[in-house]
Short mmCIF file of C-alpha atoms in Angstrom, two decimals:
data_model
loop_
_atom_site.label_atom_id
_atom_site.label_comp_id
_atom_site.label_asym_id
_atom_site.label_seq_id
_atom_site.Cartn_x
_atom_site.Cartn_y
_atom_site.Cartn_z
CA MET A 1 18.32 15.68 35.16
CA SER A 2 18.39 19.02 34.01
CA ASP A 3 15.12 21.25 34.67
CA ASP A 4 15.05 21.58 30.76
CA HIS A 5 15.17 17.70 29.96
CA LYS A 6 12.53 17.26 32.62
CA GLN A 7 10.28 19.99 31.26
CA LYS A 8 10.65 18.54 27.66
CA MET A 9 9.53 15.22 29.00
CA GLN A 10 6.66 16.37 30.75
CA GLU A 11 5.80 18.08 27.66
CA ARG A 12 6.01 14.93 25.49
CA GLN A 13 3.99 13.07 28.06
CA ALA A 14 1.09 15.65 28.03
CA LYS A 15 1.19 15.59 24.32
CA GLN A 16 1.06 11.94 23.92
CA ARG A 17 -1.89 11.92 26.86
CA ALA A 18 -3.97 14.61 24.87
CA LYS A 19 -3.44 12.05 21.64
CA VAL A 20 -4.73 8.90 23.68
CA ALA A 21 -7.51 11.24 25.15
CA GLU A 22 -8.48 12.37 21.50
CA LEU A 23 -8.46 8.71 20.12
CA GLN A 24 -10.63 7.22 22.88
CA ASP A 25 -13.20 9.75 21.44
CA PRO A 26 -15.54 7.16 19.50
CA GLU A 27 -16.79 10.30 17.67
CA LYS A 28 -13.45 10.83 16.32
CA GLY A 29 -12.76 9.99 12.54
CA LEU A 30 -9.19 8.18 12.17
CA VAL A 31 -7.03 8.79 9.39
CA LEU A 32 -5.76 5.54 7.87
CA ILE A 33 -3.01 4.65 5.25
CA HIS A 34 -3.23 1.02 3.05
CA THR A 35 0.21 1.07 1.64
CA GLY A 36 2.85 -1.65 0.31
CA ALA A 37 3.55 -3.78 -2.87
CA GLY A 38 0.61 -6.21 -2.01
CA LYS A 39 -2.81 -6.71 -3.04
CA GLY A 40 -5.62 -5.36 -0.94
CA LYS A 41 -5.06 -1.54 -0.26
CA SER A 42 -8.03 -0.29 -2.48
CA SER A 43 -10.00 -3.50 -2.09
CA SER A 44 -9.95 -3.37 1.58
CA ALA A 45 -10.87 0.36 1.48
CA PHE A 46 -14.02 -0.63 -0.58
CA GLY A 47 -14.67 -3.40 2.22
CA VAL A 48 -14.62 -0.90 4.67
CA ILE A 49 -17.22 1.11 2.57
CA VAL A 50 -19.56 -1.60 2.38
CA ARG A 51 -19.16 -2.06 6.45
CA ALA A 52 -20.13 1.93 6.77
CA LEU A 53 -22.96 1.70 4.20
CA GLY A 54 -24.14 -1.57 6.42
CA TRP A 55 -24.28 1.13 9.39
CA LYS A 56 -26.05 3.69 7.37
CA GLN A 57 -22.98 5.92 7.35
CA LYS A 58 -22.31 8.49 4.47
CA VAL A 59 -19.39 7.68 2.24
CA GLY A 60 -17.47 9.86 -0.41
CA VAL A 61 -14.71 8.63 -2.91
CA VAL A 62 -12.41 10.74 -4.52
CA GLN A 63 -10.34 8.27 -7.15
CA PHE A 64 -6.77 9.23 -8.23
CA ILE A 65 -6.77 6.69 -10.68
CA LYS A 66 -4.35 5.32 -13.46
CA GLY A 67 -6.34 5.29 -16.67
CA LYS A 68 -10.02 5.38 -17.78
CA TRP A 69 -10.87 1.64 -17.84
CA LYS A 70 -13.85 0.18 -16.09
CA THR A 71 -13.73 -1.20 -12.62
CA GLY A 72 -16.02 -3.53 -11.12
CA GLU A 73 -16.05 -1.16 -7.67
CA ARG A 74 -17.09 1.50 -10.13
CA GLN A 75 -19.89 -0.03 -11.65
CA PHE A 76 -21.27 -1.58 -8.27
CA PHE A 77 -21.45 1.88 -6.71
CA ASP A 78 -22.75 3.67 -9.50
CA ARG A 79 -25.38 1.08 -9.58
CA LEU A 80 -25.79 1.11 -6.06
CA GLY A 81 -26.20 5.13 -5.91
CA GLU A 82 -25.43 5.41 -2.29
CA VAL A 83 -21.87 6.76 -2.64
CA THR A 84 -20.48 10.34 -3.72
CA TRP A 85 -17.91 9.40 -5.88
CA HIS A 86 -15.19 11.77 -8.05
CA THR A 87 -13.07 9.99 -10.48
CA MET A 88 -9.98 12.23 -11.58
CA GLY A 89 -10.03 13.39 -15.07
CA GLU A 90 -10.87 10.38 -17.59
CA GLY A 91 -7.77 9.47 -19.74
CA PHE A 92 -5.29 10.21 -17.09
CA THR A 93 -2.57 7.94 -16.87
CA TRP A 94 0.32 8.52 -14.94
CA ASP A 95 3.04 8.11 -17.98
CA THR A 96 1.35 11.07 -18.92
CA GLN A 97 2.78 13.57 -22.33
CA ASP A 98 1.26 16.53 -20.72
CA LYS A 99 2.65 16.99 -17.07
CA GLU A 100 0.98 19.74 -16.28
CA ARG A 101 -2.54 19.04 -17.33
CA ASP A 102 -2.10 16.16 -15.09
CA ILE A 103 -1.06 17.95 -11.84
CA ALA A 104 -3.82 20.47 -12.57
CA ALA A 105 -6.09 17.19 -12.73
CA ALA A 106 -4.82 15.73 -9.33
CA GLN A 107 -4.80 19.21 -7.48
CA ALA A 108 -8.45 19.66 -8.89
CA ALA A 109 -9.37 16.24 -7.56
CA PHE A 110 -7.68 17.01 -4.21
CA ALA A 111 -9.60 20.08 -3.88
CA LYS A 112 -13.04 18.05 -4.37
CA GLY A 113 -11.68 15.63 -1.56
CA ARG A 114 -10.87 18.64 0.78
CA GLU A 115 -13.97 20.16 0.55
CA MET A 116 -15.77 16.76 1.23
CA MET A 117 -13.66 16.33 3.96
CA GLU A 118 -14.18 19.80 5.34
CA SER A 119 -18.33 19.68 4.86
CA GLY A 120 -19.05 17.58 8.04
CA ASP A 121 -21.63 15.56 5.58
CA TYR A 122 -19.18 12.18 5.55
CA ASP A 123 -18.39 9.59 8.02
CA LEU A 124 -15.86 8.10 5.71
CA ILE A 125 -13.75 9.50 2.50
CA VAL A 126 -11.54 7.12 0.58
CA MET A 127 -8.91 8.86 -1.36
CA ASP A 128 -7.99 5.98 -3.62
CA GLU A 129 -4.55 5.78 -4.98
CA ILE A 130 -3.54 9.51 -3.52
CA ASN A 131 -0.53 8.20 -2.56
CA ILE A 132 0.55 7.55 -6.12
CA ALA A 133 -0.24 11.25 -6.76
CA MET A 134 2.18 12.26 -3.95
CA ARG A 135 4.86 9.85 -5.02
CA TYR A 136 5.05 11.71 -8.54
CA ASP A 137 4.95 15.13 -6.72
CA TYR A 138 1.40 15.76 -8.45
CA LEU A 139 0.57 16.64 -5.06
CA SER A 140 2.63 17.73 -2.05
CA VAL A 141 2.62 15.65 1.14
CA GLU A 142 2.39 19.20 2.98
CA ASP A 143 -1.14 20.15 1.11
CA VAL A 144 -2.35 16.45 2.18
CA ILE A 145 -1.78 16.90 5.46
CA ALA A 146 -3.08 20.35 6.18
CA GLY A 147 -6.13 19.34 4.23
CA LEU A 148 -6.64 16.19 6.62
CA ASP A 149 -6.02 18.52 9.44
CA ALA A 150 -8.97 20.94 8.25
CA ARG A 151 -11.11 17.99 8.14
CA ASP A 152 -14.46 17.65 10.11
CA LYS A 153 -12.79 15.50 13.00
CA ARG A 154 -15.57 12.93 12.78
CA THR A 155 -14.86 12.27 9.15
CA ALA A 156 -12.70 9.14 8.90
CA VAL A 157 -10.00 9.08 5.90
CA ILE A 158 -8.42 6.44 4.06
CA LEU A 159 -5.55 7.08 1.91
CA THR A 160 -4.57 3.92 -0.50
CA GLY A 161 -1.40 3.29 -2.78
CA ARG A 162 2.06 1.95 -2.61
CA ASP A 163 4.80 4.17 -1.65
CA ALA A 164 3.06 6.01 1.28
CA LYS A 165 5.16 9.27 2.32
CA PRO A 166 6.79 8.77 5.70
CA GLU A 167 5.29 12.31 6.96
CA LEU A 168 1.97 11.09 6.00
CA CYS A 169 2.54 7.81 7.88
CA ASP A 170 3.65 10.14 10.98
CA TYR A 171 0.47 12.00 10.98
CA ALA A 172 -2.01 8.75 10.31
CA ASP A 173 -3.44 7.35 13.17
CA LEU A 174 -2.97 3.75 11.59
CA VAL A 175 -0.72 2.49 8.98
CA THR A 176 -1.23 -1.05 7.48
CA GLU A 177 1.26 -2.52 5.01
CA MET A 178 0.08 -5.19 2.06
CA THR A 179 2.72 -7.30 1.59
CA GLU A 180 3.13 -10.16 -1.28
CA VAL A 181 4.22 -13.22 0.44
CA LYS A 182 3.48 -15.78 -2.26
CA HIS A 183 3.05 -14.68 -5.87
CA PRO A 184 5.16 -17.32 -7.45
CA PHE A 185 4.07 -17.23 -10.92
CA LYS A 186 3.69 -13.67 -11.16
CA ALA A 187 4.35 -13.30 -14.72
CA GLY A 188 1.69 -16.00 -15.37
CA ILE A 189 -1.14 -14.54 -13.62
CA LYS A 190 -3.22 -11.91 -15.39
CA ALA A 191 -5.15 -9.36 -13.87
CA GLN A 192 -8.59 -10.97 -13.81
CA ARG A 193 -12.11 -9.39 -13.70
CA GLY A 194 -13.54 -9.09 -10.16
CA VAL A 195 -10.34 -10.00 -8.19
CA ASP A 196 -8.00 -7.45 -9.49
CA TYR A 197 -10.32 -4.58 -10.94
CA MET B 1 25.35 -33.15 -13.33
CA SER B 2 24.13 -36.59 -13.10
CA ASP B 3 21.42 -38.13 -15.18
CA ASP B 4 19.57 -38.54 -12.12
CA HIS B 5 19.63 -34.72 -11.04
CA LYS B 6 19.11 -33.56 -14.64
CA GLN B 7 15.98 -35.79 -15.05
CA LYS B 8 14.86 -34.12 -11.80
CA MET B 9 15.63 -30.74 -13.22
CA GLN B 10 13.56 -31.30 -16.14
CA GLU B 11 10.66 -32.77 -14.17
CA ARG B 12 10.55 -29.50 -12.35
CA GLN B 13 10.53 -27.37 -15.11
CA ALA B 14 7.62 -29.14 -16.72
CA LYS B 15 6.03 -28.98 -13.77
CA GLN B 16 6.39 -25.15 -13.31
CA ARG B 17 5.48 -24.90 -17.06
CA ALA B 18 2.20 -26.80 -16.59
CA LYS B 19 1.37 -24.52 -13.56
CA VAL B 20 1.92 -21.14 -15.52
CA ALA B 21 0.00 -22.52 -18.46
CA GLU B 22 -2.96 -23.27 -15.82
CA LEU B 23 -2.61 -19.82 -14.11
CA GLN B 24 -2.65 -18.30 -17.86
CA ASP B 25 -5.98 -19.45 -18.31
CA PRO B 26 -8.25 -16.47 -17.79
CA GLU B 27 -11.06 -18.97 -16.91
CA LYS B 28 -9.18 -20.38 -13.88
CA GLY B 29 -10.15 -19.14 -10.27
CA LEU B 30 -7.40 -18.63 -8.13
CA VAL B 31 -7.06 -19.53 -4.40
CA LEU B 32 -5.93 -16.33 -2.35
CA ILE B 33 -5.10 -15.84 1.21
CA HIS B 34 -5.31 -13.05 3.15
CA THR B 35 -3.13 -13.32 6.43
CA GLY B 36 -1.27 -11.49 8.95
CA ALA B 37 -2.06 -9.62 12.11
CA GLY B 38 -2.80 -6.29 10.43
CA LYS B 39 -6.21 -5.16 9.43
CA GLY B 40 -7.67 -5.55 6.07
CA LYS B 41 -7.92 -9.40 5.91
CA SER B 42 -11.97 -9.56 5.74
CA SER B 43 -12.51 -5.84 4.51
CA SER B 44 -10.37 -6.80 1.33
CA ALA B 45 -12.24 -9.59 0.73
CA PHE B 46 -15.44 -7.67 0.76
CA GLY B 47 -14.22 -5.25 -1.72
CA VAL B 48 -13.21 -7.78 -3.74
CA ILE B 49 -16.94 -9.14 -3.73
CA VAL B 50 -18.04 -5.56 -4.76
CA ARG B 51 -15.76 -5.44 -7.80
CA ALA B 52 -16.82 -9.12 -8.34
CA LEU B 53 -20.85 -8.03 -8.36
CA GLY B 54 -19.90 -4.85 -10.26
CA TRP B 55 -18.80 -7.31 -13.24
CA LYS B 56 -22.31 -9.09 -12.39
CA GLN B 57 -20.55 -12.18 -11.34
CA LYS B 58 -22.07 -14.89 -8.82
CA VAL B 59 -20.64 -14.60 -5.19
CA GLY B 60 -21.01 -16.83 -1.99
CA VAL B 61 -19.70 -16.08 1.68
CA VAL B 62 -19.12 -18.82 4.21
CA GLN B 63 -18.30 -16.89 7.62
CA PHE B 64 -16.54 -18.69 10.43
CA ILE B 65 -16.96 -15.88 12.56
CA LYS B 66 -16.37 -15.21 16.26
CA GLY B 67 -19.56 -14.34 17.83
CA LYS B 68 -23.20 -13.31 16.81
CA TRP B 69 -22.70 -9.78 16.97
CA LYS B 70 -24.10 -7.29 14.00
CA THR B 71 -21.37 -6.33 11.42
CA GLY B 72 -21.84 -3.51 8.77
CA GLU B 73 -21.18 -5.98 6.20
CA ARG B 74 -23.48 -8.31 7.04
CA GLN B 75 -26.75 -5.65 7.10
CA PHE B 76 -25.10 -4.45 3.76
CA PHE B 77 -24.93 -7.57 1.62
CA ASP B 78 -28.04 -8.82 3.52
CA ARG B 79 -30.01 -5.87 2.40
CA LEU B 80 -28.47 -5.80 -1.22
CA GLY B 81 -29.84 -9.61 -1.67
CA GLU B 82 -27.09 -10.59 -4.23
CA VAL B 83 -24.75 -12.37 -2.04
CA THR B 84 -25.49 -16.08 -1.07
CA TRP B 85 -24.27 -15.97 2.83
CA HIS B 86 -24.11 -18.45 5.04
CA THR B 87 -23.01 -17.62 8.95
CA MET B 88 -21.85 -20.52 11.08
CA GLY B 89 -24.17 -21.35 13.81
CA GLU B 90 -25.16 -18.09 15.77
CA GLY B 91 -23.77 -17.69 18.99
CA PHE B 92 -20.61 -19.55 18.24
CA THR B 93 -17.37 -18.09 20.06
CA TRP B 94 -14.01 -18.99 20.09
CA ASP B 95 -13.59 -19.83 23.61
CA THR B 96 -16.30 -22.05 23.98
CA GLN B 97 -17.73 -23.99 26.90
CA ASP B 98 -18.54 -27.20 24.54
CA LYS B 99 -15.77 -27.64 22.09
CA GLU B 100 -17.38 -30.96 20.64
CA ARG B 101 -20.33 -28.47 19.50
CA ASP B 102 -18.06 -25.94 18.03
CA ILE B 103 -16.17 -28.56 15.76
CA ALA B 104 -19.39 -29.63 14.45
CA ALA B 105 -20.25 -26.05 13.50
CA ALA B 106 -17.07 -25.31 11.76
CA GLN B 107 -17.49 -28.67 9.77
CA ALA B 108 -21.09 -28.02 8.96
CA ALA B 109 -20.05 -24.44 7.65
CA PHE B 110 -17.22 -25.89 5.50
CA ALA B 111 -19.51 -28.78 4.28
CA LYS B 112 -21.54 -26.15 3.05
CA GLY B 113 -18.60 -24.21 1.66
CA ARG B 114 -17.54 -27.32 -0.40
CA GLU B 115 -20.95 -28.15 -1.70
CA MET B 116 -21.01 -24.03 -3.26
CA MET B 117 -17.21 -24.86 -4.48
CA GLU B 118 -18.02 -27.92 -6.36
CA SER B 119 -21.53 -26.62 -7.66
CA GLY B 120 -19.84 -24.48 -10.51
CA ASP B 121 -22.56 -21.88 -9.40
CA TYR B 122 -19.94 -19.32 -8.35
CA ASP B 123 -17.33 -17.01 -9.47
CA LEU B 124 -16.21 -16.17 -6.06
CA ILE B 125 -16.35 -17.80 -2.85
CA VAL B 126 -14.82 -15.81 0.62
CA MET B 127 -14.22 -18.30 3.45
CA ASP B 128 -14.39 -15.67 6.01
CA GLU B 129 -11.92 -16.53 9.09
CA ILE B 130 -11.54 -19.93 8.06
CA ASN B 131 -7.76 -19.63 8.96
CA ILE B 132 -8.89 -19.07 12.84
CA ALA B 133 -11.12 -22.53 12.26
CA MET B 134 -7.82 -24.41 11.14
CA ARG B 135 -5.92 -22.81 13.94
CA TYR B 136 -7.90 -24.15 16.52
CA ASP B 137 -8.12 -27.70 14.52
CA TYR B 138 -11.67 -27.47 14.28
CA LEU B 139 -10.93 -27.92 10.51
CA SER B 140 -8.02 -29.96 9.38
CA VAL B 141 -5.90 -28.54 6.76
CA GLU B 142 -5.71 -31.42 4.85
CA ASP B 143 -9.68 -31.37 4.41
CA VAL B 144 -9.92 -27.66 3.48
CA ILE B 145 -7.32 -28.09 0.71
CA ALA B 146 -9.09 -31.32 -0.51
CA GLY B 147 -12.38 -29.16 -0.75
CA LEU B 148 -10.34 -26.63 -2.53
CA ASP B 149 -8.81 -29.02 -5.32
CA ALA B 150 -12.46 -30.45 -5.84
CA ARG B 151 -13.81 -27.26 -6.39
CA ASP B 152 -15.13 -26.33 -9.84
CA LYS B 153 -11.92 -24.87 -11.59
CA ARG B 154 -13.44 -21.46 -12.61
CA THR B 155 -14.47 -20.55 -8.80
CA ALA B 156 -12.11 -18.11 -7.34
CA VAL B 157 -11.72 -18.50 -3.44
CA ILE B 158 -10.50 -15.95 -0.90
CA LEU B 159 -9.52 -17.56 2.58
CA THR B 160 -9.19 -15.05 5.25
CA GLY B 161 -7.73 -14.93 8.93
CA ARG B 162 -4.73 -14.69 10.83
CA ASP B 163 -2.13 -17.52 11.13
CA ALA B 164 -2.82 -19.44 7.92
CA LYS B 165 -1.49 -22.74 7.95
CA PRO B 166 1.80 -23.23 5.71
CA GLU B 167 0.37 -26.24 3.98
CA LEU B 168 -2.50 -23.91 2.89
CA CYS B 169 0.09 -21.17 1.74
CA ASP B 170 1.73 -23.64 -0.56
CA TYR B 171 -1.25 -24.72 -1.82
CA ALA B 172 -2.60 -21.27 -2.56
CA ASP B 173 -1.79 -19.21 -6.10
CA LEU B 174 -1.18 -16.02 -3.99
CA VAL B 175 -1.01 -14.95 -0.04
CA THR B 176 -1.26 -11.55 1.00
CA GLU B 177 -0.05 -10.45 4.18
CA MET B 178 -1.40 -7.49 6.28
CA THR B 179 0.86 -5.91 8.75
CA GLU B 180 0.54 -3.48 11.37
CA VAL B 181 3.26 -0.81 10.75
CA LYS B 182 1.65 1.82 12.85
CA HIS B 183 -0.59 1.81 15.54
CA PRO B 184 0.95 3.53 18.20
CA PHE B 185 -1.88 4.25 20.64
CA LYS B 186 -3.44 0.61 20.22
CA ALA B 187 -4.77 0.54 23.58
CA GLY B 188 -6.50 3.96 23.13
CA ILE B 189 -8.27 3.21 20.21
CA LYS B 190 -11.74 1.33 20.32
CA ALA B 191 -13.18 -0.52 17.37
CA GLN B 192 -15.23 1.76 15.49
CA ARG B 193 -18.55 0.69 13.36
CA GLY B 194 -17.97 1.18 9.86
CA VAL B 195 -13.99 1.06 10.06
CA ASP B 196 -13.90 -2.22 12.04
CA TYR B 197 -17.06 -4.07 11.66
#
């Protein structure tokens, strides 16, 4: 084994040990990704919000959503009044007539999320459907990673949406993929209030 | 093609069409399973509860949980006071000293769930971790399917827990598997308040 190789391996080991030590810190907020084509990416983030609120933690949400329609989660948390909630420009849809306007809206929403992440005021921040904004290049994955890296380290962040970028998955502490195992009559099941939105 | 085969195919087609028609009924409550070794099985069920409450739907939970420790979701929904909540006998753990007592506790919890499913009072019922009770043969999958089949058809039911029985997956309308794609320092990450419980 060359000295050069040995040194590389030692560096790698040191880096890995530092990462393990960092993760063992109970005060560290993790970066979690919910992705995949199955159900449950956003709803499990809302479930984690419920858990966090149960422990009296402070929670923020930025929703990079597809459209302006009412959702059950928004109505619930509005009524509850305990979660700081930002939704990207009303009327926004991903199949847009004005791409420049939509890019500006996505970037403004992320700027808000970044401000919240850096503030140190939050135990948990959910960036709902942000992976879609990256998939359409409305946000660059480099900017999102830079924002996560600049966050207050006690703040956990959940990023949801299908097609999470590989670079983001590399950066994250934990990636969960939701897979549809059985959906035999997909065309036949309409989205339902409560279950789906 | 033989007449016999033709008849079989026609029967199958008729059955499938009937199933599609049934699922297109917006009033039909679906049977959903959240399984797999990844995170998000229970938390996405709690997220669906939030959605349902946002639409002023009536929700019940039966928790077949592993232990008596406090969870964020329980504290949150207790405080909210809008969800009918039953937790299987306090102090229950799956590695038990008294298997007969634990079987009785699991069956009593399911009897409660069955009563709720048949009542017609609920839009959504979550049977949290019930798949574990079946995995340990504390409940038979036949009894659970019979209970689901006897439910008021407008009631949606979510059954969570890893290792969902194949017969139950066959019966369900939709099965989602949560898979851990990345958890590189698993041993290093401790369960955290808010995110994990």
